Each structure stands twice: as C-alpha cells, then as structure tokens.
Short mmCIF file of C-alpha atoms (C1' of nucleotides) in Angstrom, two decimals:
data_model
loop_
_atom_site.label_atom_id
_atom_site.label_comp_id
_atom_site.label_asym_id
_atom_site.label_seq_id
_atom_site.Cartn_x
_atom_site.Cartn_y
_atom_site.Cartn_z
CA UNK H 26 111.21 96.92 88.10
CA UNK H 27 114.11 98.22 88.89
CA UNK H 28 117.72 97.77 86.82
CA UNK H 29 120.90 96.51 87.67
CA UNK H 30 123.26 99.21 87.27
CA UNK H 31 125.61 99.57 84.23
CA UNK H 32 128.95 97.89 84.61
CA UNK H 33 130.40 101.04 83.22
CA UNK H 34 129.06 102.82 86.18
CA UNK H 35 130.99 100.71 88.76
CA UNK H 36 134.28 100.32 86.91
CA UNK H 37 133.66 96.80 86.10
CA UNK H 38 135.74 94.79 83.48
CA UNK H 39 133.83 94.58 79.98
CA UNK H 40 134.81 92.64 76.77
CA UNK H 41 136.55 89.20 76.45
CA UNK H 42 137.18 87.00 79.10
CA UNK H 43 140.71 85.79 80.19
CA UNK H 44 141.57 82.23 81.41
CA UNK H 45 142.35 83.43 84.32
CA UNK H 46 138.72 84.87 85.07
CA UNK H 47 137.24 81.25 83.75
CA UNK H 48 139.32 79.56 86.10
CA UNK H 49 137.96 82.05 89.14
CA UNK H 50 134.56 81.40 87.71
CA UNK H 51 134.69 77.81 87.27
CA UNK H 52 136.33 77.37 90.54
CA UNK H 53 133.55 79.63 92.70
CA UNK H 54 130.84 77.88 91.58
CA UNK H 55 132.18 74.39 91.49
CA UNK H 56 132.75 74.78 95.05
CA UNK H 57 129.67 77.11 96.28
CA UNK H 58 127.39 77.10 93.66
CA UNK H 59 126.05 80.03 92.11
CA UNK H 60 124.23 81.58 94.56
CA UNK H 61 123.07 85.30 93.95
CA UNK H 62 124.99 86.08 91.12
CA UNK H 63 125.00 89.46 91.98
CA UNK H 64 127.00 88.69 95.09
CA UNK H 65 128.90 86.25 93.13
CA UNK H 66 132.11 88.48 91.33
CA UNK H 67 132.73 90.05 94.76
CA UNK H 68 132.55 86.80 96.62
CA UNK H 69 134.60 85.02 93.70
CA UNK H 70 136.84 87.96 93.35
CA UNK H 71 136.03 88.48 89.55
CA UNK H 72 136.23 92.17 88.64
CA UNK H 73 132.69 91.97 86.61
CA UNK H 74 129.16 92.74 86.81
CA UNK H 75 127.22 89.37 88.08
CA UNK H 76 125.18 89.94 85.17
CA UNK H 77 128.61 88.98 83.05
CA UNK H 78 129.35 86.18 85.04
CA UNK H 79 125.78 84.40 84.28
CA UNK H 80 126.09 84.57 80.69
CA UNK H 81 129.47 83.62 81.20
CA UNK H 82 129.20 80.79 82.87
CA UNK H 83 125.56 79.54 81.06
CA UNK H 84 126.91 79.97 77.44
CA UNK H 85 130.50 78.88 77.30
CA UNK H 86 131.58 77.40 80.99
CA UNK H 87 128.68 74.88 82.04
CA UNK H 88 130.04 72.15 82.20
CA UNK H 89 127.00 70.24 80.18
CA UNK H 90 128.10 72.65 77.44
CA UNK H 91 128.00 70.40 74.39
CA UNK H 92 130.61 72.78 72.12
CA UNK H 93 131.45 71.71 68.15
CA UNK H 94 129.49 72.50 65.05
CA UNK H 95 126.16 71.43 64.94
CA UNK H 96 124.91 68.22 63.33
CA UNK H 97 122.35 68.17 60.50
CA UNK H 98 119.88 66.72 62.82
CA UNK H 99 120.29 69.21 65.31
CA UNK H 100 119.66 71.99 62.58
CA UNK H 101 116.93 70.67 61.37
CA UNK H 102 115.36 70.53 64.91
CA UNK H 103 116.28 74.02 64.95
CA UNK H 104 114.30 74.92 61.92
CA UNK H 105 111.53 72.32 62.54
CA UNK H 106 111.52 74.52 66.18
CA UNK H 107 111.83 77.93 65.09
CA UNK H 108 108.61 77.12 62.34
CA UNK H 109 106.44 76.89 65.67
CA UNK H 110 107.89 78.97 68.21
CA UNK H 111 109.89 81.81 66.42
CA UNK H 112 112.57 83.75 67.64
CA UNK H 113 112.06 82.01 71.11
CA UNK H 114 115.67 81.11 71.29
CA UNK H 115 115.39 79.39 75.30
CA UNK H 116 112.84 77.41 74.30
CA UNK H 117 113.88 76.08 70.57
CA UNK H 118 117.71 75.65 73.27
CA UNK H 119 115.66 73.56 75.82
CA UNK H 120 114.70 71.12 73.05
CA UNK H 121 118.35 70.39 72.21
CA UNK H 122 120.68 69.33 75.18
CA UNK H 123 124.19 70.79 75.78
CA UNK H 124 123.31 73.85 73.64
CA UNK H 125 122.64 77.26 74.62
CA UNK H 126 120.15 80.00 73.46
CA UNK H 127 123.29 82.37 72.24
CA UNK H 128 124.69 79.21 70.08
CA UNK H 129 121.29 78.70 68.18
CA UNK H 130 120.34 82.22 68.02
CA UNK H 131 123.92 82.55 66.40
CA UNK H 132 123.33 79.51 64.54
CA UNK H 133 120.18 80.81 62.64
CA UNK H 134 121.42 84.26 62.29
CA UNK H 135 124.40 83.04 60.31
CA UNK H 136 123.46 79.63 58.63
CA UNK H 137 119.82 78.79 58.67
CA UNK H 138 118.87 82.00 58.08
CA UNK H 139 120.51 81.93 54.93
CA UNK H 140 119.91 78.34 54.08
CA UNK H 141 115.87 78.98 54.17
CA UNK H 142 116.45 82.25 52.32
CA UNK H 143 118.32 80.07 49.35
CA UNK H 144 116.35 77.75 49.23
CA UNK H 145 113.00 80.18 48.43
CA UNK H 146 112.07 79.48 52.45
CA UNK H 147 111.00 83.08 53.87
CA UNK H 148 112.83 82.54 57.05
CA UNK H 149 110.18 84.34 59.63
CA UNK H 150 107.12 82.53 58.16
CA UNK H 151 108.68 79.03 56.86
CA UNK H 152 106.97 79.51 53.88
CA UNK H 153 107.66 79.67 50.32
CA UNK H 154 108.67 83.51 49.84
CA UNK H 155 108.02 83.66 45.94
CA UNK H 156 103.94 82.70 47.31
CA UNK H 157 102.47 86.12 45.83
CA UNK H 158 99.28 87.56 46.49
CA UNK H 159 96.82 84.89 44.65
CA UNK H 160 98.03 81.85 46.64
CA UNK H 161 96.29 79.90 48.85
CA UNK H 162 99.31 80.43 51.03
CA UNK H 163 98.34 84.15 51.16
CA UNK H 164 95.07 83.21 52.97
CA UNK H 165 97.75 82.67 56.19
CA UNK H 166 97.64 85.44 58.60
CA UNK H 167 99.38 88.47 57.35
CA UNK H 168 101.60 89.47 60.17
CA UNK H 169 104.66 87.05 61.13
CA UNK H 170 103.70 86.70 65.06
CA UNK H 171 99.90 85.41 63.86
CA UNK H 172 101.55 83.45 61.14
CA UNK H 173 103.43 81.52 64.03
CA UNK H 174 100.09 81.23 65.98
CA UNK H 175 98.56 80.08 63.15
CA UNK H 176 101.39 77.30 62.78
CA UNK H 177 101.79 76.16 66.23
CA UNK H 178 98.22 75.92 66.42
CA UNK H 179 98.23 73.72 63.63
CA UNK H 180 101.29 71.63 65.36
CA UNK H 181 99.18 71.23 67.85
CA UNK H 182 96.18 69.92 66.24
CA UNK H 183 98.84 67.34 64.88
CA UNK H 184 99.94 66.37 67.76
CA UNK H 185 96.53 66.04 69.26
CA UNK H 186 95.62 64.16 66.54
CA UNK H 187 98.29 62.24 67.02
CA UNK H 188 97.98 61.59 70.44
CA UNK H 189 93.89 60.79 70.04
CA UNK H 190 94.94 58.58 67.32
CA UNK H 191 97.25 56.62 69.75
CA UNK H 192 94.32 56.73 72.84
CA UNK H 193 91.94 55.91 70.90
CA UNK H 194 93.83 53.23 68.86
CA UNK H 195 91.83 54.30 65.55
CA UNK H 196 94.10 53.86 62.83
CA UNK H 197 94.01 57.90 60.93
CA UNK H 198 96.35 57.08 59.22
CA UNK H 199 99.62 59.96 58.73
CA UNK H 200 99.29 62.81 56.13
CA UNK H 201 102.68 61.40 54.79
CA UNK H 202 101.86 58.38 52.04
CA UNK H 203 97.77 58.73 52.40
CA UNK H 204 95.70 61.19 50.55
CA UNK H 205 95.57 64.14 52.71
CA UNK H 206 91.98 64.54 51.91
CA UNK H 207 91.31 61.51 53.90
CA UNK H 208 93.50 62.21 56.52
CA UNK H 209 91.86 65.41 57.18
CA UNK H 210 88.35 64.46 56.85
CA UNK H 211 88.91 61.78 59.53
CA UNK H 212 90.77 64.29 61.43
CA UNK H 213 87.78 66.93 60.77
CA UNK H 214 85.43 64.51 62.24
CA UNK H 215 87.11 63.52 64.99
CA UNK H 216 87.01 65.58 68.51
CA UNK H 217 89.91 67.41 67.63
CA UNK H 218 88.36 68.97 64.31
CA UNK H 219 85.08 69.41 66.62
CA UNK H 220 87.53 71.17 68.85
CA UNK H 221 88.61 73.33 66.09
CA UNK H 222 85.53 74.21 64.40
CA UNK H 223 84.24 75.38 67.97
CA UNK H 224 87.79 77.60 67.81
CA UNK H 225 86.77 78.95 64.36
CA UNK H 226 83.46 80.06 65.78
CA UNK H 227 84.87 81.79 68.52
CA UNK H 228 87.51 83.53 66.25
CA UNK H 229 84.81 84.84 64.22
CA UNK H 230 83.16 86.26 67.01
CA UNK H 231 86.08 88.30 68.18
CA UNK H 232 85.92 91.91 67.25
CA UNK H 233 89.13 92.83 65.20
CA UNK H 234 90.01 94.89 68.00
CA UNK H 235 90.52 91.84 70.03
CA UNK H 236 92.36 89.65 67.29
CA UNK H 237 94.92 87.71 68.66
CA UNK H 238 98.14 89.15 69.13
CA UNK H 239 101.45 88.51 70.27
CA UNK H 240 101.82 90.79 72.94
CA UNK H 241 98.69 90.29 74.32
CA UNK H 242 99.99 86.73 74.87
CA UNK H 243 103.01 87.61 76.39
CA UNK H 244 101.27 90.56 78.50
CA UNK H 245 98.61 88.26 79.70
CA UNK H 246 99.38 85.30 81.64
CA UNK H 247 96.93 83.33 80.03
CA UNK H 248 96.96 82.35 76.16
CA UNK H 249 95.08 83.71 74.13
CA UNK H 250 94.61 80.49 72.71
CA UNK H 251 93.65 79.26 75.77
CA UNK H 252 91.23 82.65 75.78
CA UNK H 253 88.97 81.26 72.66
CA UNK H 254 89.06 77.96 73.70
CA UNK H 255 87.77 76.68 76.72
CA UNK H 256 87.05 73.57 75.60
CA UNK H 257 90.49 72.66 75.87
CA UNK H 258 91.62 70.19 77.99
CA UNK H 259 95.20 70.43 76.64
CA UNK H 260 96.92 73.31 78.14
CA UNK H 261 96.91 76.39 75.62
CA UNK H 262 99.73 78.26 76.56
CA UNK H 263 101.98 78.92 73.93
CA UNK H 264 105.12 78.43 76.39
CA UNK H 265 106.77 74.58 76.45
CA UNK H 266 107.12 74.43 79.68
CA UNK H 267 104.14 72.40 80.26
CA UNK H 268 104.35 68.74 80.24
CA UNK H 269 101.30 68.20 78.00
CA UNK H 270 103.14 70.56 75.82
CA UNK H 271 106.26 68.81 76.18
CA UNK H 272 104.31 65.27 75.05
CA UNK H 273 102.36 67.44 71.87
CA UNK H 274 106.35 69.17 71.02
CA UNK H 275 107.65 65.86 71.11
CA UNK H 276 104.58 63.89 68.50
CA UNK H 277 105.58 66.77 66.69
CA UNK H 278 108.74 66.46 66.43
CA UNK H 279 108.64 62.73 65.52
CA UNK H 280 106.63 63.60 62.44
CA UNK H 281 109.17 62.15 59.64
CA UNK H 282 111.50 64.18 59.03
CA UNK H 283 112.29 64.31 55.61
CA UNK H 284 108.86 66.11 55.58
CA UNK H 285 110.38 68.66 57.33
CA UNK H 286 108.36 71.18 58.08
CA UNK H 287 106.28 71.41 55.19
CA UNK H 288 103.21 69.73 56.45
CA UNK H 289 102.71 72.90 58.66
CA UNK H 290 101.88 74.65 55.53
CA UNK H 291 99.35 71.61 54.65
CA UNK H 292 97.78 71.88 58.02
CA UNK H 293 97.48 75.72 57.04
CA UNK H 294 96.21 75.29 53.80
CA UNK H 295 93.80 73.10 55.52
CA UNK H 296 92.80 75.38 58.51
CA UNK H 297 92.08 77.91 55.99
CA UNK H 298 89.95 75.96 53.83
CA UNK H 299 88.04 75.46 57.02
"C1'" DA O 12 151.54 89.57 50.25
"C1'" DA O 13 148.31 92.93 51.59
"C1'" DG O 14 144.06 95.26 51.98
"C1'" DA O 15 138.96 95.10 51.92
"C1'" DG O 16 134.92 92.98 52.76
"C1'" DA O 17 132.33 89.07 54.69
"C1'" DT O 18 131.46 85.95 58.29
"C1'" DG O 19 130.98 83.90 62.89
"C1'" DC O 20 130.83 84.09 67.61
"C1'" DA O 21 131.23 85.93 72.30
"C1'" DA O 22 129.63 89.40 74.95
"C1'" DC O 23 126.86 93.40 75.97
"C1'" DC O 24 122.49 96.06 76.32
"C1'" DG O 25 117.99 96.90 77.47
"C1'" DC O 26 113.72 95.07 78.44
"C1'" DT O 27 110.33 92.06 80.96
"C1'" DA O 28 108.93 88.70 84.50
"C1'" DT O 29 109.01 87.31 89.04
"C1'" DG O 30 109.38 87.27 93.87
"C1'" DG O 31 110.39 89.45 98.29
"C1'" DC O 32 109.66 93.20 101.36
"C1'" DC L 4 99.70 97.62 96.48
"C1'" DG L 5 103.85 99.52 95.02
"C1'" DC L 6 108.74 99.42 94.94
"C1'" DC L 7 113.00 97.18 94.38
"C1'" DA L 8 116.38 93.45 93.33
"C1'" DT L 9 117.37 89.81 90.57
"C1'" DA L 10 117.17 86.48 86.82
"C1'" DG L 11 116.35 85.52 82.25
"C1'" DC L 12 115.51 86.57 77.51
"C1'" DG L 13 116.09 88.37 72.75
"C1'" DG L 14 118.29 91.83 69.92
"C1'" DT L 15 122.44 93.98 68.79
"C1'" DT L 16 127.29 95.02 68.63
"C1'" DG L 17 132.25 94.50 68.31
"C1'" DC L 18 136.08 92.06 67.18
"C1'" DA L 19 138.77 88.18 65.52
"C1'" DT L 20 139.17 85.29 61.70
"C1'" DC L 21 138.44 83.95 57.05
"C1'" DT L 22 137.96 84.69 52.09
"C1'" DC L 23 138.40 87.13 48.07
"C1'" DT L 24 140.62 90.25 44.91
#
DNA sequence: AAGAGATGCAACCGCTATGGC
DNA sequence: CGCCATAGCGGTTGCATCTCT
C-alpha cells in the first residue's frame, strides 16, 4: 500500500487556492474529465499534488455543490444520521445532496456538536449525558463504537419493522401516540423480534474475546452483524451502500421527526430489557 | 480603536481499501 | 501472492474573520 508522495517533496503549491487555479481546474475537467487525478495537475498545468486537486474540486468546485448555511432540516438529518452511523462523514454526506463530507464534518464540529452538548445530548452516544451509573440508559454498551452498533441495530429493527408492517399490511401501530408496551410486544412477536431473540442468543454465546467491535467490522469484509446473524435476509453490513440498506435508512428516516432521535434510546431501553 | 480570544471553514495529513500488474 | 499506485476517508491544522473587552 504504497503512498503518494508528499507535496512538499516535489515542490508543489500548498495552502489556499487562487481563482486563477479554480479556473484551470474547472476548465480541465469540464472539458476532459477527471481522469487519473494524479496525471491531472500536470496535464491541467496546475502546480499541485493531484491529491489537492480532488479535494479541491469535490468540496468547493463540483458543480452540484449546494453552498449556503444549512437548513434546520438538513441538520437535523445530520444528527438523526450521525446517531446511527457516527463519525462516518461520506455516508451521513451521501444522505444529503449537494453537500460534501468536509461541510458536515465542519458542520458538527462547530454547531451540532455544541448544540447536543447544551442541550444535555452527549454528542458521541446521542444520549442524555447527565444518565449516571444507575440508569437504565447505563445498561447500553459502554464503549461509543458498540453504543452506535447497538443503535443502528436498533434502527434497523425499526425499519424492518416497519417495512414487515407495510408487507404484511398488519397494522403495529408506531411507537409515537401508542403505548410502547404494545408496540413492542407486537413487534417482539413478530419475525423481526424472533429475529432478534435468535441475535441475543448468539451474542451470548460469543466469548468476550470475540465481542463485537468496530475494527473488526471495518477489518473484515463481512459485518459482524451479519457474523451472528445468519438468519438475516436483510443485508447486515453496517455500510449504506446497499440498496436494502438504502430502503431501511430511508423508513428510518421518515420516522416523525419531531421525535428526533429519541426513540433510538426507547428501542435501547427495549433491547436491553430483552 | 485596538488587541485578545473564539469561531468557522478550507485545506492538509496520514491512514486504509481497492485494483492492477 | 505480494507489491505498488491510486482513490477515498476521517482527523487535524492553520488562517481569516468575528466578537468581546
């Protein structure tokens, strides 16, 4: 796995970029594309690594750059997003059109961030951070990256709730407005929870030198979720790149949202009382 | 008005994944 | 199978601008 060498070590241009080199950029790649963007400076006549150019041209230049503050709904998306995938910055920038990974990850960094952290939200969890050690909020797995696995596993019992709720045309009714004892005893009952309780058997199984873990997800090219359960028909990877994922992401994200993302915490709660 | 500190954003750095040879 | 080139990603930095005193 080799590295592209340094700029510094070819005596390429660093820092800010001028009109001028914009206009070369803009103008190469209108006309030829992209190409190999290591090629691309030389060929363009840009004095800059190709490695500049990309970001260059993906976070401010693109032309489907959508540039301006960001709307309300667009940070809530952002927070709804970064509750089940965390600090995946491409992906949360893939669900919102015209912006770019740098502009969100800026975006949390220096609003959201702080908006969560105001409001009593820890930021990395999305959950309440004055829970001590007695609540049932404290039954959550300890460590932030199981925390998120933990929460987009229970996003994705939603959404396959959801979307066996719309197959199946039975009427479980939404958490929101219905007792949520109901909701999740219908849910329990249904394949999804059988689904789940077969997880939860499997989980206990697992040494706890196997326990799921972050980088064993990212080092392995198949989930770990998908790992405990191969009952699964939906595809367990925790990337969105799948369509089936895409469809779940989407339920998801039409859950009401002046619930926000608080019924993650429910569907926690509830996973744990399992 | 001026200086200090805070904030926001563009760009860079270093790492990993992937594909070709 | 291993090496290399490249693309892409997330974390971090640096600087311009804003706000406060």
């Amino acid at each position: 796995m080799g590295r592209a060498p340094c700029c510094d070590k070819k005596g390429l241009k660093k820092g800010p970029w001028t009109p001028d080199e914009d206009e070369k950029l803009v103008d190469y790649i209108n006309k030829n594309g992209h190409g190999s963007w290591r090629s691309l400076p030389k060929l363009a006549g840009l004095l800059r690594c190709g490695k500049s150019c990309r970001l260059r041209w993906t976070n401010y230049l693109r032309p489907d750059i959508r540039r301006g503050p960001f709307t309300s709904e667009e940070e809530k998306l952002v927070i709804q997003l970064h509750a089940i995938l965390g600090n995946r910055w491409a992906a949360i920038a893939s669900q919102l059109p015209g912006r770019t990974d740098n502009e969100i990850k800026n975006l949390w960094n220096t609003h959201l961030k702080k908006q969560l952290l105001h409001m009593g939200i820890d930021p990395q969890t999305h959950e309440p951070s004055s829970s001590t050690s007695n609540g049932p909020q404290n039954r959550l797995p300890s460590s932030p990256s199981t925390r998120h696995m933990a929460q987009w596993e229970s996003a994705r019992l939603e959404a396959e709730a959801r979307l066996s709720c719309r197959e199946s045309h039975l009427s479980i009714p939404s958490p929101v407005g219905k007792s949520d004892g109901d909701f999740f005893i219908q849910l329990w009952n249904s394949e999804v929870g059988e689904t789940f309780r077969n997880l939860d058997k499997a989980e206990k199984t697992v040494s706890p030198s196997n326990q799921i873990d972050d980088a064993e997800c990212k080092s392995s090219s198949k989930s770990c979720v998908e790992d405990v359960r191969p009952g699964s028909d939906s595809c367990g990877s925790n990337e969105m790149e799948d369509s089936s994922d895409q469809s779940e992401l989407q339920l998801l994200l039409d859950f009401p949202s002046d619930n926000d993302v608080s019924f993650l915490d429910c569907f926690g709660s509830w996973l744990h009382f399992c």
